[in-house]
PDB file of C-alpha atoms in Angstrom:
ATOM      1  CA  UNK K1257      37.377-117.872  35.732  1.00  0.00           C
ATOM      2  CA  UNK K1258      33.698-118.574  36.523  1.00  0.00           C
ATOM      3  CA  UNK K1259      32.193-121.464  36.969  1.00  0.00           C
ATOM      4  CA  UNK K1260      28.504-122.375  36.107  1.00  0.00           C
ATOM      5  CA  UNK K1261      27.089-125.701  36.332  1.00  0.00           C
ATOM      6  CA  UNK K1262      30.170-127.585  37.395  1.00  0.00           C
ATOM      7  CA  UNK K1263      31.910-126.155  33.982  1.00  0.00           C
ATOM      8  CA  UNK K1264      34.485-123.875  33.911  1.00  0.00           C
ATOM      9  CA  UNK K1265      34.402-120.455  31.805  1.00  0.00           C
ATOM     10  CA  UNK K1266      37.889-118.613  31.276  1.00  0.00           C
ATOM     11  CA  UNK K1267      37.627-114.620  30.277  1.00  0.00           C
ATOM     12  CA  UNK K1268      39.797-112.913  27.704  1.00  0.00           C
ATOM     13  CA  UNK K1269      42.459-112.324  30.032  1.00  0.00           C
ATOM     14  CA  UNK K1270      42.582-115.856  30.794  1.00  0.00           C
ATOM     15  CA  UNK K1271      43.053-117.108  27.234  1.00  0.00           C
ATOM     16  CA  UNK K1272      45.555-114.747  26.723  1.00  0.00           C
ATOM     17  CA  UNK K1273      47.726-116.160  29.365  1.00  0.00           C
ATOM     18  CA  UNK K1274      47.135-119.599  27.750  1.00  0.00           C
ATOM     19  CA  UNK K1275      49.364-118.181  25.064  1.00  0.00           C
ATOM     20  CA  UNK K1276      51.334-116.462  27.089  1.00  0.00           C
ATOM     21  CA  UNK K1277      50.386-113.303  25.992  1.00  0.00           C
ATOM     22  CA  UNK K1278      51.868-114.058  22.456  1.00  0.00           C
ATOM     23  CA  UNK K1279      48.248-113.365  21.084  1.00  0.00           C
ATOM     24  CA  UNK K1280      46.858-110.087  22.724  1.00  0.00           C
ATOM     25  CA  UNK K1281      43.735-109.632  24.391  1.00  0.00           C
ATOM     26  CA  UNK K1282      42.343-107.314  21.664  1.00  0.00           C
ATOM     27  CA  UNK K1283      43.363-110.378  19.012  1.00  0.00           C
ATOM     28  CA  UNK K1284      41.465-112.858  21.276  1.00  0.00           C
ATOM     29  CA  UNK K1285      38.565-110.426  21.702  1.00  0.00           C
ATOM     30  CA  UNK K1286      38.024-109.999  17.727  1.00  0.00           C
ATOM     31  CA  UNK K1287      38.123-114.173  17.586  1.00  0.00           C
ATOM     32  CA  UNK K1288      35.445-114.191  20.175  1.00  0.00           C
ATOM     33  CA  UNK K1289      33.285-111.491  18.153  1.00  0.00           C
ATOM     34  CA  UNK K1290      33.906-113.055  14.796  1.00  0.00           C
ATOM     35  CA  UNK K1291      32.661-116.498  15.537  1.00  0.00           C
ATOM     36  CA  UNK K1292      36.623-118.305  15.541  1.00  0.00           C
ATOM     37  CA  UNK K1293      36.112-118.625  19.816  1.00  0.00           C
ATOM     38  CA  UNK K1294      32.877-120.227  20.337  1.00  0.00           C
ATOM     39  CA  UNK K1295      32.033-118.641  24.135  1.00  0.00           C
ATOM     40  CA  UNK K1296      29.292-116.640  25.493  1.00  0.00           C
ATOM     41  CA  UNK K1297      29.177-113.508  26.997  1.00  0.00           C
ATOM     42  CA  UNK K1298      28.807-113.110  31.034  1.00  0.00           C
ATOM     43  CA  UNK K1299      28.414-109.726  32.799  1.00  0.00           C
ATOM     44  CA  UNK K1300      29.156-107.610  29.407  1.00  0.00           C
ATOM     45  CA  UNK K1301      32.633-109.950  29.500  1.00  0.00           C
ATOM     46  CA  UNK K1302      33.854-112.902  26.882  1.00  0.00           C
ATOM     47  CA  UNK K1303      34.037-116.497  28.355  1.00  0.00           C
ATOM     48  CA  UNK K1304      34.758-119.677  26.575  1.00  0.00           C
ATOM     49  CA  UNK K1305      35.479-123.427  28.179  1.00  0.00           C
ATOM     50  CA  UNK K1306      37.953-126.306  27.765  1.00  0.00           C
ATOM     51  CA  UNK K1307      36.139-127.164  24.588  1.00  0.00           C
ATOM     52  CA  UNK K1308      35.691-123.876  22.839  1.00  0.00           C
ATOM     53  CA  UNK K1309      39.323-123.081  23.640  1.00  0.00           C
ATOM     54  CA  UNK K1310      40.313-126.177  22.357  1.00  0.00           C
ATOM     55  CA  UNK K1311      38.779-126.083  19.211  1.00  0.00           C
ATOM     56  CA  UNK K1312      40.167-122.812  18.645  1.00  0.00           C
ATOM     57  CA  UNK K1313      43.533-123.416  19.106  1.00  0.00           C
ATOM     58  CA  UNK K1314      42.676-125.786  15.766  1.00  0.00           C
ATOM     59  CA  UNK K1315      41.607-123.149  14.156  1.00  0.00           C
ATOM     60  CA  UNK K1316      44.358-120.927  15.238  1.00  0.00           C
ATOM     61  CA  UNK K1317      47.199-123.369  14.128  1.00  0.00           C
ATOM     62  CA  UNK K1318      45.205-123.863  10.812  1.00  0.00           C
ATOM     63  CA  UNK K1319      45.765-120.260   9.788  1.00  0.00           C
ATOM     64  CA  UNK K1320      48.789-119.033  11.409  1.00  0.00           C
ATOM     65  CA  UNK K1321      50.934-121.900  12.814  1.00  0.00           C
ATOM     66  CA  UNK K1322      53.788-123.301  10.794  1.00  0.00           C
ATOM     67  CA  UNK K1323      53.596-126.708  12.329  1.00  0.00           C
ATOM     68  CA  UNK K1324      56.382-129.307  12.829  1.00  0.00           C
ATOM     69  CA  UNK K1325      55.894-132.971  13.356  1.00  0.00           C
ATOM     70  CA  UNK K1326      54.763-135.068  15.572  1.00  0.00           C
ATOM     71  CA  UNK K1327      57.950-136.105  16.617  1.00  0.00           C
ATOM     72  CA  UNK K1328      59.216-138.560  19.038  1.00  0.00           C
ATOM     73  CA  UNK K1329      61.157-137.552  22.582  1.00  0.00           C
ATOM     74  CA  UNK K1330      62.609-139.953  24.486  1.00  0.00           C
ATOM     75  CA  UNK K1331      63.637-139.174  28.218  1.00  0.00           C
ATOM     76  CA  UNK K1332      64.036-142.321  29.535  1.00  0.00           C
ATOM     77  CA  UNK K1333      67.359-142.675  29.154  1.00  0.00           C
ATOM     78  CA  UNK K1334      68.290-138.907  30.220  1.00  0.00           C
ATOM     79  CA  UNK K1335      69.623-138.588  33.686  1.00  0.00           C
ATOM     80  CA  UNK K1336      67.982-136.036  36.197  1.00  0.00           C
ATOM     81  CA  UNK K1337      69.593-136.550  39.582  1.00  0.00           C
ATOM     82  CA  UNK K1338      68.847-134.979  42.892  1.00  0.00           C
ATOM     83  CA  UNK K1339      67.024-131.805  43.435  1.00  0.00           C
ATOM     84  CA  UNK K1340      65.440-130.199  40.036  1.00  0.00           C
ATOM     85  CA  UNK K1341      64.394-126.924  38.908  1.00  0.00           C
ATOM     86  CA  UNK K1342      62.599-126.828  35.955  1.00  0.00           C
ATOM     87  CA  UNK K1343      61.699-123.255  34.834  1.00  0.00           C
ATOM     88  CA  UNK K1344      59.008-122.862  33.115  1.00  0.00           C
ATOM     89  CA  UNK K1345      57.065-125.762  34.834  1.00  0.00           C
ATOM     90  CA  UNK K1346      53.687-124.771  34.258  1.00  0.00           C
ATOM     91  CA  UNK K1347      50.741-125.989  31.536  1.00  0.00           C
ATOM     92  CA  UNK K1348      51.582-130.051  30.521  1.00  0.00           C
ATOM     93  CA  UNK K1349      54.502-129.824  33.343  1.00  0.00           C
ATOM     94  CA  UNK K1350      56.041-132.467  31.844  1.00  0.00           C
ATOM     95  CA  UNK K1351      59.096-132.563  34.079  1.00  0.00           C
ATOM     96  CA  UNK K1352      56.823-132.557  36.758  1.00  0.00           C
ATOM     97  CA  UNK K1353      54.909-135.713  35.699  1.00  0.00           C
ATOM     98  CA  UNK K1354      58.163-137.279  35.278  1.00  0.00           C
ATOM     99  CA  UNK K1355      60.063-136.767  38.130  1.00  0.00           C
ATOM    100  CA  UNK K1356      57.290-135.393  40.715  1.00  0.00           C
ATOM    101  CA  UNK K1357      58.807-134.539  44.387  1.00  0.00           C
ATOM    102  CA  UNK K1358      62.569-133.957  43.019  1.00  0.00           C
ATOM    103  CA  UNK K1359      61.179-131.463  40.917  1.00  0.00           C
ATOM    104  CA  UNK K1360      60.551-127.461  41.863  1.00  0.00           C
ATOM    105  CA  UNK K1361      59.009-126.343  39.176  1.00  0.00           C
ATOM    106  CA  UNK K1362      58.400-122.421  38.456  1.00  0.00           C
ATOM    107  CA  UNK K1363      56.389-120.189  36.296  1.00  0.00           C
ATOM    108  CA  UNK K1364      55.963-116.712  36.490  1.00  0.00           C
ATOM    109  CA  UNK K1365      52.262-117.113  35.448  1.00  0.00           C
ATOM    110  CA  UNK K1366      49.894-117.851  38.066  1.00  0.00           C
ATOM    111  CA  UNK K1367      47.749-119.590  36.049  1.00  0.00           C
ATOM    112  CA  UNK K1368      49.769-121.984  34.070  1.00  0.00           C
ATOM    113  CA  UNK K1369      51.188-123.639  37.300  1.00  0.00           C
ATOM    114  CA  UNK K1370      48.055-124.221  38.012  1.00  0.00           C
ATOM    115  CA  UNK K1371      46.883-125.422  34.906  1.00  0.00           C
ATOM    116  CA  UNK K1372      50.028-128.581  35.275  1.00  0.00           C
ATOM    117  CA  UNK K1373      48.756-131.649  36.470  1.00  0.00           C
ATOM    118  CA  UNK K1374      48.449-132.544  40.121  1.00  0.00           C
ATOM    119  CA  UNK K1375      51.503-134.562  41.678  1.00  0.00           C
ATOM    120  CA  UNK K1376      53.972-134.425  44.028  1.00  0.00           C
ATOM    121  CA  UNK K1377      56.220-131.526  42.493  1.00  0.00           C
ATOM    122  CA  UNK K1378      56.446-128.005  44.338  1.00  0.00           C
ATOM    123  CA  UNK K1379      54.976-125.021  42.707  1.00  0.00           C
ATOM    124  CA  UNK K1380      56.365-121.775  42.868  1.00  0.00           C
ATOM    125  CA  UNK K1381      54.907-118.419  40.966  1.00  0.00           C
ATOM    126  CA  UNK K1382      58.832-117.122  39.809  1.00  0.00           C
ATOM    127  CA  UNK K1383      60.339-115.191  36.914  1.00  0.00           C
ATOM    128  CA  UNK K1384      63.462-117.171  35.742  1.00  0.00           C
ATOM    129  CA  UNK K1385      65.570-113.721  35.360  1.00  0.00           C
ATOM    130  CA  UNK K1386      65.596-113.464  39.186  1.00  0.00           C
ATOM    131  CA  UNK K1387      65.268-116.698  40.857  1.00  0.00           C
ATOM    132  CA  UNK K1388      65.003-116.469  44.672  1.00  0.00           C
ATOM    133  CA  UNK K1389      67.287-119.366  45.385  1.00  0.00           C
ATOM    134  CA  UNK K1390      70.848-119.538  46.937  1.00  0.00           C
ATOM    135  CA  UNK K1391      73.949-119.780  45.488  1.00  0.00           C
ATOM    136  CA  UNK K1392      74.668-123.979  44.321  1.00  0.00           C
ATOM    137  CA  UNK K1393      71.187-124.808  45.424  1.00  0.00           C
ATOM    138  CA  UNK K1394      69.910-127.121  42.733  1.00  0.00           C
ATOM    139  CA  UNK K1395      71.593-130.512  41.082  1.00  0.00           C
ATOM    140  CA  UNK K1396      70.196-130.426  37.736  1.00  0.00           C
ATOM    141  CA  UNK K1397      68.022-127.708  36.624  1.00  0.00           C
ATOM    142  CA  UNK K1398      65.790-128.114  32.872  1.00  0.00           C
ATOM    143  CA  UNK K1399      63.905-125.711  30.434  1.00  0.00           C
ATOM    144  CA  UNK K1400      61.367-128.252  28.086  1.00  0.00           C
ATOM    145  CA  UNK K1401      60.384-125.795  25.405  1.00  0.00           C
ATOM    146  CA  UNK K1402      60.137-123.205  27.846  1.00  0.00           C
ATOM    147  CA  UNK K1403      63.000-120.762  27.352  1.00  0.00           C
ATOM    148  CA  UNK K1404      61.815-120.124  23.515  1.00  0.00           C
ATOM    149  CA  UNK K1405      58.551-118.333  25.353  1.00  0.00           C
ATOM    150  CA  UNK K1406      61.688-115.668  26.818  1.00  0.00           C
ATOM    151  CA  UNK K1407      62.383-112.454  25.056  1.00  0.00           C
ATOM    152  CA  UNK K1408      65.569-113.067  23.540  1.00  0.00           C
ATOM    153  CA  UNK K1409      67.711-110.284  25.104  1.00  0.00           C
ATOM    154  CA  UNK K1410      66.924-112.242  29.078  1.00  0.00           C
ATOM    155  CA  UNK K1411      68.439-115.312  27.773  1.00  0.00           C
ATOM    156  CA  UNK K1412      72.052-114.509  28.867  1.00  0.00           C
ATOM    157  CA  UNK K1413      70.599-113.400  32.311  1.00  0.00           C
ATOM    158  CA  UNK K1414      68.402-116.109  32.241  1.00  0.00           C
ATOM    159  CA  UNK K1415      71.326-118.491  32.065  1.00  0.00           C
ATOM    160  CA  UNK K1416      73.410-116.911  34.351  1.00  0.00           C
ATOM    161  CA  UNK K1417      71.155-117.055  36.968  1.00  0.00           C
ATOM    162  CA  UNK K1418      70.741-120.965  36.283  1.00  0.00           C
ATOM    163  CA  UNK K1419      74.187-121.308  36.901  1.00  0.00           C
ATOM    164  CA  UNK K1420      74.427-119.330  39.949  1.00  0.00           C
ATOM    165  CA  UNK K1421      71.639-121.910  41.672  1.00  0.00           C
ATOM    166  CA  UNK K1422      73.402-124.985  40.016  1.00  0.00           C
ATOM    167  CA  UNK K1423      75.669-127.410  41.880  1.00  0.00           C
ATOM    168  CA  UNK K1424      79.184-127.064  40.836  1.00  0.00           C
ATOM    169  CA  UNK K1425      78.973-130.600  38.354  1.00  0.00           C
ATOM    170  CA  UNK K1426      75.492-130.216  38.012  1.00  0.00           C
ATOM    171  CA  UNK K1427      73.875-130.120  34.749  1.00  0.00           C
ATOM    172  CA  UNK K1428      71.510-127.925  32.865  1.00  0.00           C
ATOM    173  CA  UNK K1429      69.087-129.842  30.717  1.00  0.00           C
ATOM    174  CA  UNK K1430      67.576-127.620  27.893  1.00  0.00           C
ATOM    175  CA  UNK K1431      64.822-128.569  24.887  1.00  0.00           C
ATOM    176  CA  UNK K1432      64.226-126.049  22.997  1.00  0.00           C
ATOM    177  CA  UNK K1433      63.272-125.040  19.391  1.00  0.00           C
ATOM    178  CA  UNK K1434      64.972-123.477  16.170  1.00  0.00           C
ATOM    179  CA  UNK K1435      62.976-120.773  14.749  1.00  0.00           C
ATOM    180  CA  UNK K1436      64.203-119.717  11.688  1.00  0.00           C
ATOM    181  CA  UNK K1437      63.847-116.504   9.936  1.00  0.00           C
ATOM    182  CA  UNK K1438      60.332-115.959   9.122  1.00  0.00           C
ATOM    183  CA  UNK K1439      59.352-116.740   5.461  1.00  0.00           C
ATOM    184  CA  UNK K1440      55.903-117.327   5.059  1.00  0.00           C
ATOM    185  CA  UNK K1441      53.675-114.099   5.527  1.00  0.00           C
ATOM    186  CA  UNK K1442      50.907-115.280   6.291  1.00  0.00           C
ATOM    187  CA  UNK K1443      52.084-117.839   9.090  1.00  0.00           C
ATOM    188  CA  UNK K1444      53.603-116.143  12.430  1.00  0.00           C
ATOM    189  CA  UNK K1445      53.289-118.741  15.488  1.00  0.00           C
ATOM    190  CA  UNK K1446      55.449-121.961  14.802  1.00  0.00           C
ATOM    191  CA  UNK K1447      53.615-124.858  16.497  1.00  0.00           C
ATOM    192  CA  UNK K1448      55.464-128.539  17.151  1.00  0.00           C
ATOM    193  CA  UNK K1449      53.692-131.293  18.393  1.00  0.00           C
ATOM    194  CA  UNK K1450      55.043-134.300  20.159  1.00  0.00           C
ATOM    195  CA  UNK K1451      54.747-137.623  21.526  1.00  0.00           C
ATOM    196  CA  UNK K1452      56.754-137.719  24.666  1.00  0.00           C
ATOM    197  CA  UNK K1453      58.210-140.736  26.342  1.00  0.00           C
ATOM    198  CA  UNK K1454      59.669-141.279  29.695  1.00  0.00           C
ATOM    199  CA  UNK K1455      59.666-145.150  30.986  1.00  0.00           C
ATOM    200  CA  UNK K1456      56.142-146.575  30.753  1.00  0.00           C
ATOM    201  CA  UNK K1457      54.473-143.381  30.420  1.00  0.00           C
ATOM    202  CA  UNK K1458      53.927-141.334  27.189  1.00  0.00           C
ATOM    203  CA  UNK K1459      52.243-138.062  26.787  1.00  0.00           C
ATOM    204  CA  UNK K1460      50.830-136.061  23.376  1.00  0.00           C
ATOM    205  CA  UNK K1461      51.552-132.634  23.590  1.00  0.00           C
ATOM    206  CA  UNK K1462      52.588-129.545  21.791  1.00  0.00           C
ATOM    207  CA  UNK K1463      53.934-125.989  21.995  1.00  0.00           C
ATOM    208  CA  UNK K1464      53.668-122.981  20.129  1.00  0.00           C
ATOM    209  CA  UNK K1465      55.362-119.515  19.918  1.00  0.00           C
ATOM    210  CA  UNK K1466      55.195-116.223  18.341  1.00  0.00           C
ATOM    211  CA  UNK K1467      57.219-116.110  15.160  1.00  0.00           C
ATOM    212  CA  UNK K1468      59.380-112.846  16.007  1.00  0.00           C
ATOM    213  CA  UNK K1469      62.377-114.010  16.656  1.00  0.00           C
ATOM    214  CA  UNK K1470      65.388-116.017  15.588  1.00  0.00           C
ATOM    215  CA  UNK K1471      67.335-118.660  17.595  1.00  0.00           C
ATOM    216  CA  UNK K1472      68.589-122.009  17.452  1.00  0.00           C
ATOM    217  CA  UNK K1473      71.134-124.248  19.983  1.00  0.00           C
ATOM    218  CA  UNK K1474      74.131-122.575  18.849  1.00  0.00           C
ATOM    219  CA  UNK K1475      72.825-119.101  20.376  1.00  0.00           C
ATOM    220  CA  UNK K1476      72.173-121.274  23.468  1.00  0.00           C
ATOM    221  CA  UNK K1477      75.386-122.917  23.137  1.00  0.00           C
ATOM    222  CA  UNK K1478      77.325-119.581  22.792  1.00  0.00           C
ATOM    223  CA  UNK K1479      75.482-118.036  25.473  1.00  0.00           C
ATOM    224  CA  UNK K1480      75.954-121.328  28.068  1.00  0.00           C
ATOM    225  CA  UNK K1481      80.262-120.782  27.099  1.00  0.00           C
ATOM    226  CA  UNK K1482      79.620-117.013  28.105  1.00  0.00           C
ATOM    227  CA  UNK K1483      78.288-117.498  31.466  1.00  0.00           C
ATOM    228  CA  UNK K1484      80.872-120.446  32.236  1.00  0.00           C
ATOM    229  CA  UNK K1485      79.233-123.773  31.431  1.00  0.00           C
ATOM    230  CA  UNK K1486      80.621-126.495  29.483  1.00  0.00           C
ATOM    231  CA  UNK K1487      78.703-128.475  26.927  1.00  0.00           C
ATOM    232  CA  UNK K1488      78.641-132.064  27.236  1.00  0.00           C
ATOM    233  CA  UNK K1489      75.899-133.088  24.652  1.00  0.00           C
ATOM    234  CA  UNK K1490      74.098-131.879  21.778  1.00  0.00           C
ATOM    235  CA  UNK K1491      71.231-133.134  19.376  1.00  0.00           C
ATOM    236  CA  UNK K1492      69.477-131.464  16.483  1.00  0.00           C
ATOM    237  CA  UNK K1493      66.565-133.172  14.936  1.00  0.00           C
ATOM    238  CA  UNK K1494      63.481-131.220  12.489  1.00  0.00           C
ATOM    239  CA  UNK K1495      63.830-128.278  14.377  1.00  0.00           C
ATOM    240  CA  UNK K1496      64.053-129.511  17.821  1.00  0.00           C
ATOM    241  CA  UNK K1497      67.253-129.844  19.943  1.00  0.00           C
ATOM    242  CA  UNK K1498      68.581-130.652  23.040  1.00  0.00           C
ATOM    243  CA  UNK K1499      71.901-129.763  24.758  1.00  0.00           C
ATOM    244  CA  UNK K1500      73.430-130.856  27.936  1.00  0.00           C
ATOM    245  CA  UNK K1501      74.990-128.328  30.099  1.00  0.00           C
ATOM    246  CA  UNK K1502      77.638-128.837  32.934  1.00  0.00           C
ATOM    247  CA  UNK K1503      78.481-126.287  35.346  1.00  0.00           C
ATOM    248  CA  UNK K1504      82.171-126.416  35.925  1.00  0.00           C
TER     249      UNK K1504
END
């Protein structure tokens, strides 16, 4: 990142991670030279800011996003007690917003933890398939619409190590998305955007992944039996669902 004139330029490398890597640096190089990333060049390197990135993410969900909603998410009424993990805290951080210092929230990218917004939740760089926590550490641990950005074949170690760090009665919160199998050619990053809710405070966000994969809550749910936990709740709605987990 460079910075000139109090505004802030991000390089190729940079935007990739915005995507989490889901659209290559070679991919956001050939936007940049064909107009689609409106950015300058610095020091023989690409560089775009907040707006040019912005209004290429339009672009990009115009051509290749299947997109779903808005829709409406409620947490309000969805307990998260004690201490909280939420993997995959970075970028909006919603959990973090929400339930500030209970929450430890962890990212493996650099960047996207420190793209979430300032508050009072702790920030750790961390890949979710080895967390560096004790054994029955955390209360309730959640994944918002992170664990779809997880190759498919980590999700049952991915899981297992969320139980290891759970209380015993804890609970594992997880929003996630269905992706079905794809069917439109021309479309390969499914894209939902949402209004969500929590008490007085209501954000408008969105999240989009790769379309190379397929998965929807009863992988999760089959997966969560495997490693031990018990389900306690489950809601499907336009794509979208939520489960409640409880470690036994």
């Amino acid at each position: 990142m460079k910075k000139i004139n109090d505004i802030e330029y991000h390089d190729i490398k940079e935007i990739a991670e915005i995507f989490h890597n889901r659209i290559n640096q070679d991919e956001i190089r050939n936007y940049f030279e064909s107009g689609k990333i409106k950015g300058k060049k610095i020091d023989n390197d690409w560089y775009s800011d907040e707006i040019g990135i912005k209004s290429f993410i339009e672009i990009l969900k115009e051509e290749r996003a299947f997109t779903i909603g808005p829709l409406e998410i409620d947490l309000s009424n969805i307990r998260m007690e004690g201490r909280i993990l939420d993997i995959g805290g970075g970028g909006e951080g919603v959990i973090g917003q929400f339930k500030g210092k209970q929450v430890v929230s962890i990212d493996y990218s650099k960047s996207e933890l420190e793209e979430a917004p300032d508050n009072e939740a702790l920030k750790i760089i961390m890949d979710a398939n080895d967390l560096k926590f004790l054994d029955d550490t955390f209360d309730t641990i959640t994944a918002f619409y992170s664990v779809m950005y997880i190759p498919i074949n980590d999700h049952k170690r991915v899981l297992q190590e969320i139980y290891r760090v759970l209380k015993p009665g804890g609970d594992f919160l997880l929003w996630d998305l269905t992706i079905p199998e794809r069917s439109i050619e021309e479309k390969d990053i499914i894209f939902v955007i949402m209004n969500v809710k929590f008490k007085d405070k209501i954000l408008d966000t969105g999240y989009g992944v790769k379309w190379d994969k397929i998965q929807d809550a009863n992988h999760f749910i089959d997966l969560g039996k495997v490693v031990g936990f018990e389900v306690l709740e489950q809601q499907e709605e336009k794509n979208i669902f939520y489960i409640k987990f409880r470690k036994r």
